[in-house]
Coordinates of C-alpha atoms in Angstrom, one line a residue:
Chain V
M108 CA 83.8 129.7 103.1
S109 CA 87.5 129.0 104.5
A110 CA 89.9 127.5 102.5
T111 CA 92.1 126.0 104.9
R112 CA 91.9 124.7 108.6
P113 CA 94.7 124.0 111.0
S114 CA 95.8 120.7 112.1
L115 CA 98.9 119.0 113.4
K116 CA 100.6 115.9 111.6
L117 CA 103.6 113.8 113.3
T118 CA 106.6 114.3 112.5
H119 CA 109.3 111.7 111.8
E120 CA 110.5 111.7 115.0
G121 CA 107.5 111.3 116.4
A122 CA 107.4 107.8 114.1
L123 CA 110.3 106.8 115.8
T124 CA 109.5 107.6 118.2
M125 CA 106.7 105.2 118.5
L126 CA 108.2 102.7 116.4
A127 CA 110.8 102.5 119.9
G128 CA 108.5 102.2 121.9
A129 CA 106.6 99.6 120.7
L130 CA 109.4 97.5 119.9
A131 CA 111.0 98.1 123.6
K132 CA 107.5 96.3 124.5
A133 CA 107.5 93.8 121.7
K134 CA 111.1 92.4 123.4
E135 CA 109.8 93.0 127.1
L136 CA 106.9 90.6 125.7
G137 CA 109.2 88.5 123.8
V138 CA 107.3 88.6 120.5
P139 CA 108.4 89.5 117.3
Q140 CA 106.3 92.1 115.2
N141 CA 105.8 94.5 112.6
I142 CA 105.0 97.6 113.6
N143 CA 104.1 100.4 111.0
I144 CA 103.3 104.1 111.3
V145 CA 101.1 105.6 109.0
D146 CA 99.7 109.2 108.5
E147 CA 96.5 110.3 108.2
G148 CA 96.1 109.9 104.5
G149 CA 97.3 106.1 105.3
N150 CA 100.8 106.7 103.7
L151 CA 103.4 104.8 105.9
L152 CA 105.5 106.7 107.7
A153 CA 107.7 104.8 109.9
F154 CA 108.0 100.1 110.0
V155 CA 110.5 97.8 111.8
R156 CA 109.9 93.9 110.9
M157 CA 111.3 92.4 114.2
D158 CA 113.2 89.2 113.8
G159 CA 111.4 86.0 113.3
A160 CA 108.1 88.2 112.7
K161 CA 105.9 86.5 110.2
L162 CA 106.3 88.0 106.8
L163 CA 102.5 88.0 105.7
S164 CA 101.4 90.2 109.1
R165 CA 103.7 92.8 107.2
E166 CA 100.3 93.4 104.9
T167 CA 97.5 92.6 107.9
S168 CA 99.7 95.1 110.4
L169 CA 99.5 98.0 107.6
S170 CA 95.8 97.7 106.7
K171 CA 94.8 97.9 110.6
A172 CA 97.3 101.3 110.7
I173 CA 95.2 102.3 108.0
T174 CA 91.8 101.7 109.9
A175 CA 92.5 103.3 112.5
A176 CA 93.7 106.1 110.9
S177 CA 90.7 106.1 108.5
H178 CA 88.1 105.5 111.4
R179 CA 89.0 107.3 113.9
Q180 CA 89.1 104.5 116.5
P181 CA 90.9 100.8 117.1
S182 CA 90.4 98.9 114.3
G183 CA 88.1 95.3 114.9
R184 CA 85.1 97.4 115.7
L185 CA 83.1 97.0 112.5
N186 CA 79.9 94.6 113.0
P187 CA 81.2 91.2 112.5
A188 CA 78.2 90.6 110.2
D189 CA 79.4 93.5 107.7
A190 CA 83.2 93.3 108.2
V191 CA 84.1 91.5 104.9
N192 CA 81.8 93.5 102.7
L193 CA 82.9 96.4 104.2
Q194 CA 86.3 95.1 103.4
L195 CA 85.9 94.1 99.8
A196 CA 83.9 97.2 98.8
A197 CA 86.9 99.3 100.3
G198 CA 89.8 97.3 98.6
Q199 CA 90.7 95.7 101.2
R200 CA 93.0 98.2 103.1
L201 CA 90.3 98.1 105.4
T202 CA 90.1 95.3 108.1
N203 CA 87.9 94.3 111.4
L204 CA 91.4 92.5 112.9
V205 CA 92.1 94.2 115.9
G206 CA 96.1 95.6 116.8
G207 CA 95.2 99.0 114.8
L208 CA 94.9 102.2 116.8
P209 CA 94.6 105.6 116.1
I210 CA 96.9 108.1 117.0
I211 CA 95.3 111.0 119.0
I212 CA 96.3 114.5 120.0
E213 CA 94.6 117.1 121.3
G214 CA 91.7 115.5 119.8
Q215 CA 92.9 115.4 116.0
C216 CA 93.7 112.0 114.7
L217 CA 97.0 112.1 113.5
G218 CA 97.2 108.6 111.8
G219 CA 97.7 104.9 113.1
I220 CA 99.9 102.2 114.4
G221 CA 99.3 98.9 113.5
V222 CA 101.4 95.5 114.8
G223 CA 100.1 92.2 114.0
S224 CA 102.3 88.8 114.4
G225 CA 101.6 88.2 117.9
T226 CA 98.2 87.3 119.5
G227 CA 95.4 90.2 119.1
A228 CA 95.8 90.8 122.6
Q229 CA 99.7 91.4 121.8
D230 CA 99.6 93.2 119.1
I231 CA 97.2 95.6 120.8
E232 CA 99.0 96.1 123.8
V233 CA 102.5 96.7 121.8
A234 CA 100.3 99.1 119.4
R235 CA 99.3 100.5 122.8
A236 CA 103.5 101.1 123.9
G237 CA 103.7 102.9 120.7
L238 CA 101.0 105.8 121.5
A239 CA 102.5 106.7 125.3
A240 CA 106.2 106.7 123.8
I241 CA 104.8 110.1 122.6
G242 CA 101.7 110.8 124.8
A243 CA 98.4 109.5 122.9
D244 CA 95.7 109.1 124.3
D245 CA 94.6 105.8 124.2
Q246 CA 91.1 105.0 123.7
T247 CA 91.2 101.6 124.7
P248 CA 88.9 100.4 126.9
Chain M
M290 CA 65.9 97.0 63.0
S291 CA 67.1 100.1 64.9
A292 CA 70.6 100.2 65.0
T293 CA 70.3 103.6 68.2
R294 CA 68.3 104.7 70.7
P295 CA 67.6 107.9 72.2
S296 CA 68.9 108.1 75.7
L297 CA 69.2 110.3 78.7
K298 CA 72.6 111.6 80.0
L299 CA 73.3 113.5 83.2
T300 CA 75.3 116.2 82.6
H301 CA 78.2 117.7 85.1
E302 CA 76.1 120.3 86.4
G303 CA 73.3 118.4 87.3
A304 CA 76.3 115.6 88.8
L305 CA 76.8 119.2 90.6
T306 CA 73.8 120.1 91.9
M307 CA 73.2 116.8 93.3
L308 CA 76.5 116.6 94.8
A309 CA 75.5 120.1 96.7
G310 CA 71.8 118.6 98.1
A311 CA 74.2 115.8 99.2
L312 CA 76.3 118.0 100.8
A313 CA 73.6 120.5 102.6
K314 CA 72.1 117.4 104.3
A315 CA 75.1 116.3 105.5
K316 CA 75.9 119.2 107.0
E317 CA 72.5 120.1 108.8
L318 CA 73.1 116.0 109.9
G319 CA 76.2 116.8 111.1
V320 CA 78.4 114.1 109.6
P321 CA 80.9 114.1 107.6
Q322 CA 80.7 112.1 104.5
N323 CA 82.3 110.7 101.2
I324 CA 79.6 111.6 97.9
N325 CA 80.4 110.3 94.9
I326 CA 78.4 110.7 91.7
V327 CA 78.9 108.4 88.7
D328 CA 77.5 108.0 85.3
E329 CA 75.6 104.9 83.6
G330 CA 78.9 103.2 82.7
G331 CA 80.3 103.0 87.0
N332 CA 82.6 106.2 85.7
L333 CA 83.3 109.0 88.0
L334 CA 81.4 112.1 86.9
A335 CA 81.4 114.3 90.6
F336 CA 82.9 113.6 94.0
V337 CA 83.6 115.5 97.6
R338 CA 84.8 114.2 100.4
M339 CA 84.1 116.1 103.6
D340 CA 86.2 117.4 106.5
G341 CA 86.4 114.6 108.6
A342 CA 85.0 111.9 106.4
K343 CA 86.8 108.6 106.9
L344 CA 89.4 107.9 104.2
L345 CA 88.2 104.5 103.2
S346 CA 84.3 105.2 103.0
R347 CA 86.1 106.8 100.1
E348 CA 85.9 103.4 98.4
T349 CA 83.5 102.2 99.9
S350 CA 80.5 104.6 98.9
L351 CA 82.0 104.8 95.3
S352 CA 80.9 100.9 94.8
K353 CA 77.5 101.5 96.5
A354 CA 77.4 104.0 93.8
I355 CA 78.3 101.8 91.1
T356 CA 76.5 99.1 92.0
A357 CA 73.3 101.2 92.1
A358 CA 73.9 102.2 88.9
S359 CA 74.7 98.9 87.4
H360 CA 71.7 97.7 88.9
R361 CA 69.4 100.6 88.7
Q362 CA 68.1 99.9 91.8
P363 CA 69.9 100.6 95.7
S364 CA 72.2 99.3 97.0
G365 CA 71.4 96.6 99.7
R366 CA 69.2 94.3 98.0
L367 CA 71.7 91.6 97.5
N368 CA 70.0 88.1 99.1
P369 CA 72.9 88.2 102.5
A370 CA 74.0 84.2 101.5
D371 CA 75.4 85.5 97.8
A372 CA 76.6 88.8 98.7
V373 CA 80.8 87.9 99.1
N374 CA 80.4 85.1 96.3
L375 CA 78.7 88.2 93.7
Q376 CA 80.8 91.1 95.4
L377 CA 83.9 88.6 94.2
A378 CA 83.0 87.9 91.1
A379 CA 81.9 90.9 90.3
G380 CA 85.8 92.4 91.0
Q381 CA 84.9 94.3 94.2
R382 CA 82.8 96.8 92.9
L383 CA 79.7 95.3 93.5
T384 CA 78.5 96.0 97.5
N385 CA 75.7 94.6 99.4
L386 CA 76.0 97.9 101.7
V387 CA 73.5 100.4 101.8
G388 CA 73.8 104.0 100.5
G389 CA 73.8 103.7 97.0
L390 CA 70.9 104.9 95.0
P391 CA 70.2 105.1 90.8
I392 CA 69.5 108.0 89.7
I393 CA 66.4 107.2 87.2
I394 CA 64.7 110.0 85.5
E395 CA 61.8 109.3 83.3
G396 CA 62.3 105.7 83.9
Q397 CA 65.9 105.6 82.3
C398 CA 68.4 105.1 85.1
L399 CA 71.3 108.1 84.8
G400 CA 74.1 106.3 87.2
G401 CA 74.0 106.6 90.7
I402 CA 74.9 108.2 94.1
G403 CA 76.6 106.4 96.7
V404 CA 77.6 108.0 99.4
G405 CA 79.7 107.0 102.9
S406 CA 81.0 107.0 106.4
G407 CA 78.1 107.6 108.4
T408 CA 76.0 105.1 110.0
G409 CA 73.1 102.9 107.2
A410 CA 70.4 105.3 107.4
Q411 CA 72.8 108.5 107.0
D412 CA 73.7 107.6 104.3
I413 CA 70.7 106.7 102.5
E414 CA 69.1 110.8 103.9
V415 CA 72.1 112.0 102.1
A416 CA 71.9 110.2 98.8
R417 CA 68.8 111.3 99.3
A418 CA 69.0 114.9 99.4
G419 CA 71.3 114.1 96.3
L420 CA 68.6 112.8 93.8
A421 CA 66.1 115.5 95.2
A422 CA 67.9 118.4 94.2
I423 CA 67.4 117.2 90.3
G424 CA 64.3 115.8 91.1
A425 CA 65.3 112.6 90.1
D426 CA 62.8 109.5 91.1
D427 CA 63.2 108.6 94.8
Q428 CA 62.9 104.6 95.1
T429 CA 63.5 104.1 98.9
P430 CA 60.4 102.6 100.5
Chain R
M219 CA 112.0 115.4 120.3
S220 CA 108.9 117.0 119.0
A221 CA 106.4 114.6 118.0
T222 CA 104.3 116.6 116.0
R223 CA 104.1 120.2 113.8
P224 CA 101.4 122.1 113.0
S225 CA 100.1 122.5 109.6
L226 CA 97.2 123.6 107.1
K227 CA 94.7 121.5 105.5
L228 CA 92.5 121.9 102.8
T229 CA 88.7 122.6 103.5
H230 CA 86.0 120.6 101.4
E231 CA 84.7 123.8 101.0
G232 CA 88.3 125.2 99.1
A233 CA 88.5 122.2 97.2
L234 CA 84.9 122.5 96.1
T235 CA 86.1 126.5 95.6
M236 CA 89.0 125.2 93.8
L237 CA 86.7 122.5 91.4
A238 CA 84.3 125.9 90.3
G239 CA 86.9 128.8 89.4
A240 CA 88.5 125.6 87.0
L241 CA 85.3 124.5 85.6
A242 CA 84.6 128.6 85.3
K243 CA 88.2 128.6 83.1
A244 CA 87.3 125.7 81.3
K245 CA 83.7 126.5 80.0
E246 CA 85.4 130.4 78.8
L247 CA 87.8 128.1 76.8
G248 CA 85.4 126.2 75.7
V249 CA 87.3 123.0 76.5
P250 CA 85.4 120.3 78.9
Q251 CA 88.4 119.2 81.3
N252 CA 88.6 116.6 83.9
I253 CA 89.6 118.3 87.4
N254 CA 90.7 116.5 90.2
I255 CA 91.6 117.7 93.5
V256 CA 94.0 116.2 96.1
D257 CA 95.4 116.7 99.5
E258 CA 99.1 116.7 100.7
G259 CA 98.5 112.6 101.0
G260 CA 97.4 112.3 97.6
N261 CA 93.8 111.6 98.4
L262 CA 91.1 112.9 96.6
L263 CA 89.5 115.9 98.2
A264 CA 86.8 116.9 95.0
F265 CA 86.2 116.0 91.5
V266 CA 84.2 117.0 88.6
R267 CA 84.1 115.1 84.4
M268 CA 82.8 117.6 82.3
D269 CA 80.1 116.8 79.8
G270 CA 82.2 115.6 76.7
A271 CA 85.8 115.1 78.5
K272 CA 87.7 112.3 77.6
L273 CA 87.0 109.2 79.8
L274 CA 90.6 108.0 79.8
S275 CA 91.6 111.5 80.8
R276 CA 90.1 111.1 84.4
E277 CA 93.6 108.9 85.1
T278 CA 96.1 111.2 83.8
S279 CA 94.6 114.0 85.5
L280 CA 94.3 112.1 88.8
S281 CA 98.2 111.3 88.3
K282 CA 99.3 114.8 87.8
A283 CA 97.1 116.4 91.1
I284 CA 98.9 113.5 92.8
T285 CA 102.9 114.6 91.3
A286 CA 102.4 118.2 92.0
A287 CA 101.1 117.1 96.0
S288 CA 103.8 114.6 96.1
H289 CA 106.8 117.1 94.3
R290 CA 105.4 120.1 95.4
Q291 CA 106.1 121.7 92.0
P292 CA 104.0 122.0 88.8
S293 CA 104.1 118.4 87.0
G294 CA 106.2 118.1 84.0
R295 CA 109.5 119.0 85.7
L296 CA 111.0 115.8 85.2
N297 CA 114.6 115.3 83.3
P298 CA 112.6 113.6 79.9
A299 CA 115.4 111.3 80.0
D300 CA 114.4 109.8 83.5
A301 CA 110.7 109.9 83.3
V302 CA 109.5 106.5 82.0
N303 CA 112.1 105.0 85.0
L304 CA 110.6 107.4 87.5
Q305 CA 106.8 106.5 86.2
L306 CA 107.6 102.7 86.3
A307 CA 109.5 103.0 89.6
A308 CA 106.8 105.5 91.3
G309 CA 103.7 103.0 90.5
Q310 CA 102.3 105.1 87.4
R311 CA 101.3 107.8 89.5
L312 CA 104.4 109.7 89.1
T313 CA 104.0 111.9 85.6
N314 CA 105.6 114.1 83.6
L315 CA 102.7 115.4 81.7
V316 CA 101.4 119.5 82.5
G317 CA 99.1 120.1 84.0
G318 CA 99.2 119.4 87.2
L319 CA 99.7 122.6 90.0
P320 CA 101.0 122.3 93.8
I321 CA 98.6 123.9 96.1
I322 CA 100.6 126.2 98.3
I323 CA 99.5 128.5 100.8
E324 CA 101.4 130.1 103.7
G325 CA 104.5 127.8 102.0
Q326 CA 103.1 124.8 102.9
C327 CA 101.8 122.3 100.1
L328 CA 98.1 121.2 101.3
G329 CA 97.8 119.2 98.1
G330 CA 97.2 119.5 94.2
I331 CA 94.9 120.3 92.0
G332 CA 95.0 117.8 88.2
V333 CA 93.7 118.7 84.8
G334 CA 93.4 116.7 81.6
S335 CA 91.5 116.5 78.5
G336 CA 92.5 119.5 76.7
T337 CA 95.8 120.5 75.5
G338 CA 99.0 121.0 78.2
A339 CA 98.1 124.9 77.5
Q340 CA 95.0 124.8 78.1
D341 CA 95.5 122.4 80.9
I342 CA 97.9 124.1 82.7
E343 CA 95.2 127.7 82.4
V344 CA 92.3 125.4 84.0
A345 CA 94.5 124.3 86.6
R346 CA 95.8 128.1 87.9
A347 CA 92.1 129.2 87.8
G348 CA 91.2 126.7 90.3
L349 CA 94.6 128.0 92.4
A350 CA 93.5 131.7 92.0
A351 CA 89.8 131.4 93.2
I352 CA 91.4 130.2 96.9
G353 CA 93.9 132.7 96.5
A354 CA 96.6 129.5 96.8
D355 CA 100.2 130.8 95.6
D356 CA 101.1 130.2 91.5
Q357 CA 104.2 128.9 90.7
T358 CA 104.1 128.9 86.9
P359 CA 106.6 130.7 85.4
Chain H
M209 CA 125.7 66.9 98.3
S210 CA 124.3 69.5 101.0
A211 CA 121.0 70.1 101.1
T212 CA 121.9 73.6 103.6
R213 CA 124.1 76.5 103.0
P214 CA 125.0 78.9 106.0
S215 CA 123.8 82.4 106.1
L216 CA 123.7 85.4 107.2
K217 CA 120.7 87.5 107.6
L218 CA 120.3 91.6 108.6
T219 CA 118.6 91.6 112.0
H220 CA 116.1 94.4 113.1
E221 CA 118.7 96.1 115.4
G222 CA 121.1 96.3 112.2
A223 CA 118.4 97.7 110.3
L224 CA 117.2 100.3 112.5
T225 CA 120.8 101.1 113.0
M226 CA 121.1 101.3 109.2
L227 CA 117.9 103.8 109.0
A228 CA 120.0 105.9 111.8
G229 CA 122.5 106.4 110.0
A230 CA 121.6 106.9 106.8
L231 CA 119.0 110.1 108.4
A232 CA 122.0 111.4 110.5
K233 CA 123.3 112.0 106.8
A234 CA 120.0 113.5 105.4
K235 CA 119.7 115.7 108.2
E236 CA 123.0 117.0 108.0
L237 CA 122.5 117.7 104.0
G238 CA 119.9 118.8 104.9
V239 CA 117.3 116.8 102.7
P240 CA 114.7 115.1 103.8
Q241 CA 114.3 111.5 102.2
N242 CA 112.4 108.2 102.2
I243 CA 114.7 105.7 103.1
N244 CA 114.1 101.8 103.2
I245 CA 116.2 98.5 104.4
V246 CA 115.0 95.2 102.6
D247 CA 116.2 91.9 103.5
E248 CA 117.3 89.5 100.5
G249 CA 113.8 88.3 99.6
G250 CA 113.1 92.0 99.0
N251 CA 111.0 92.6 102.1
L252 CA 110.9 95.7 103.8
L253 CA 112.5 95.1 107.1
A254 CA 112.6 99.5 108.2
F255 CA 111.5 102.4 106.7
V256 CA 111.2 106.5 107.5
R257 CA 109.6 108.7 105.6
M258 CA 111.2 112.2 106.6
D259 CA 109.2 115.7 106.9
G260 CA 108.7 117.1 103.8
A261 CA 110.3 113.7 101.5
K262 CA 108.3 113.6 98.6
L263 CA 105.5 111.1 98.9
L264 CA 105.6 109.4 95.2
S265 CA 109.6 108.6 95.8
R266 CA 108.6 106.1 98.4
E267 CA 107.6 103.8 95.9
T268 CA 110.6 104.5 93.7
S269 CA 113.4 104.2 96.9
L270 CA 111.5 100.9 97.6
S271 CA 112.6 100.0 93.8
K272 CA 116.2 101.1 94.1
A273 CA 116.6 99.1 97.9
I274 CA 114.4 95.9 96.2
T275 CA 116.8 96.0 92.8
A276 CA 120.1 96.8 94.6
A277 CA 119.6 93.1 97.0
S278 CA 118.4 91.0 93.6
H279 CA 121.6 92.4 91.5
R280 CA 123.9 92.3 94.5
Q281 CA 125.1 95.5 93.3
P282 CA 124.3 99.6 93.4
S283 CA 120.7 100.3 91.0
G284 CA 121.8 102.2 88.1
R285 CA 124.2 100.1 86.1
L286 CA 122.1 98.9 83.7
N287 CA 122.0 99.3 80.5
P288 CA 119.9 102.2 79.7
A289 CA 119.1 100.9 76.1
D290 CA 117.4 97.6 78.2
A291 CA 115.9 99.3 81.1
V292 CA 112.5 100.2 80.3
N293 CA 112.5 96.7 79.0
L294 CA 113.8 95.1 81.9
Q295 CA 111.9 96.8 84.3
L296 CA 108.2 96.0 82.5
A297 CA 109.2 92.2 82.6
A298 CA 110.3 92.7 86.5
G299 CA 106.7 94.0 87.0
Q300 CA 108.3 96.9 87.9
R301 CA 110.5 96.8 90.9
L302 CA 113.5 96.5 89.0
T303 CA 114.7 100.3 87.9
N304 CA 117.5 101.6 86.9
L305 CA 117.6 105.5 89.1
V306 CA 120.8 105.7 91.3
G307 CA 120.5 105.3 95.3
G308 CA 120.0 101.8 96.0
L309 CA 123.4 100.1 97.4
P310 CA 123.3 96.4 98.2
I311 CA 124.1 95.1 101.6
I312 CA 127.5 93.5 101.9
I313 CA 129.5 91.9 104.3
E314 CA 131.8 89.2 104.9
G315 CA 131.0 88.5 100.9
Q316 CA 127.7 87.7 101.5
C317 CA 124.4 90.5 100.0
L318 CA 122.2 90.5 102.8
G319 CA 119.8 92.4 101.7
G320 CA 119.5 96.6 100.2
I321 CA 119.4 100.2 101.3
G322 CA 117.2 102.7 99.0
V323 CA 117.0 106.0 98.8
G324 CA 115.1 109.1 97.7
S325 CA 113.7 112.2 97.1
G326 CA 116.7 114.2 96.4
T327 CA 118.8 114.3 94.0
G328 CA 121.2 111.6 92.6
A329 CA 124.1 112.0 94.4
Q330 CA 122.6 112.7 97.9
D331 CA 120.1 109.9 97.8
I332 CA 124.1 108.2 97.0
E333 CA 125.1 109.5 99.9
V334 CA 122.5 109.2 102.1
A335 CA 122.5 105.3 101.5
R336 CA 126.7 105.3 101.8
A337 CA 125.5 106.7 105.5
G338 CA 123.6 103.4 106.3
L339 CA 126.1 101.0 105.1
A340 CA 129.1 103.1 106.6
A341 CA 126.6 102.5 110.3
I342 CA 127.3 98.6 110.2
G343 CA 130.1 98.3 108.9
A344 CA 129.1 96.8 105.4
D345 CA 130.9 96.6 102.4
D346 CA 130.6 100.3 100.1
Q347 CA 131.2 99.1 95.8
T348 CA 130.7 102.9 94.8
P349 CA 133.2 104.0 92.9

């Protein structure tokens, strides 16, 4: 029996670097975004809401980040037939919206990045820029 | 008129024995799980989240356990056309996801076991192992 | 800038070992307890409610565990004059009740154990037995 | 009658500059902090949780920021005898804890900064550094 296991945590510097990388991509695309970085426990590490981003996308983008961290895969991969059932049963933070990506480094999931206020494709592109900023794995196809 | 009726309650030792049985099966399958045992009132008796289990499946698996205890039958037997309506009306703990089984002993429902983070079939198999550990009835087909 | 930092996580085996150690002490004292183990993010890892434990102490004991994990010190050390203000501002999971202890190993806080249904002194004694079961540091005076 | 009035809004660049200024001060003090910047509507603009900051101070520090933005003055100036009544009536985001400062520029309140995980004096000092980073007024005595 081992009571502990070694793991990696994302630092706040890492989270802010991700935020900056995602922000730069959103500016390049010309689309204001909500950008959330959460740790493996689903707790917020860093956030920015850009000028003109949709206010309510704050919550959807946070759900995307938590979903990606929880499931260790991009959000949007649930069976559509189950999505509403799962979301209600999970207390609503589980979402099947795209725009959430897990933060995977050295094979470990350290948390998630969730982006929302653009189109799904824009949200994903901005989230990927966040991963790239710290050299995290990118599991998008 | 009788003001009282005798009943059976699951002990915490029974709940922990179920937890251990389900955990052993999950290890054998190689799938990390959230495992919940609730009593007839839907209140948690015992719980474990295995290393690597999905964080948000904590809530879905609890909902499965409460649903099975409430309806005295395996979760997942609602008419799919009614499932979301029922879930919303019930305050979200009623779910049609599979992986929740009632704990039935001597014809009485003593609570439910709810498992989540694997496939539906894996969740059910792990829940059944929990029932078997205390010799509870197994109503799965 | 380093995006990651090494850390330790509590395994589910470690959490269940803590649960068993705390349970044994509660039996020895003859006081039924709710026992919660949470990780550093405040998310539940393992739980048991003993036969006869107070139902509502489920929530208070969870708050104790989360508080100890968050503050990295035993619960009950807030300035009493601030306790209600802090609790309300923190969304109620922050508590000044005693019976929550941080799980500290090799100088790192891996989570918290929270116990409730007995007297404060009994709750602390049971929580300490949980720490002792895995050789975690004990910061109680 | 005029149906509109001109106003100033804090940009996300302004919010991130405040975040960086507060973060630098927290590092200088050697105290990990939760730092929140909210707009005049009490909605989050930017956030960071530093490595080692108390998890539950996330919520208390957000409450401080919202309180300062709402009342256009530093948090902690309520009559202590009224504080709990006001907090409950306000739905819990109103707090009398110190560490929240209004963001005032050209006589207008553009939002609030809320800091938490240190002592009250440290929280205030870090919040002031956030104001200084964008040349906002500092109303602390």
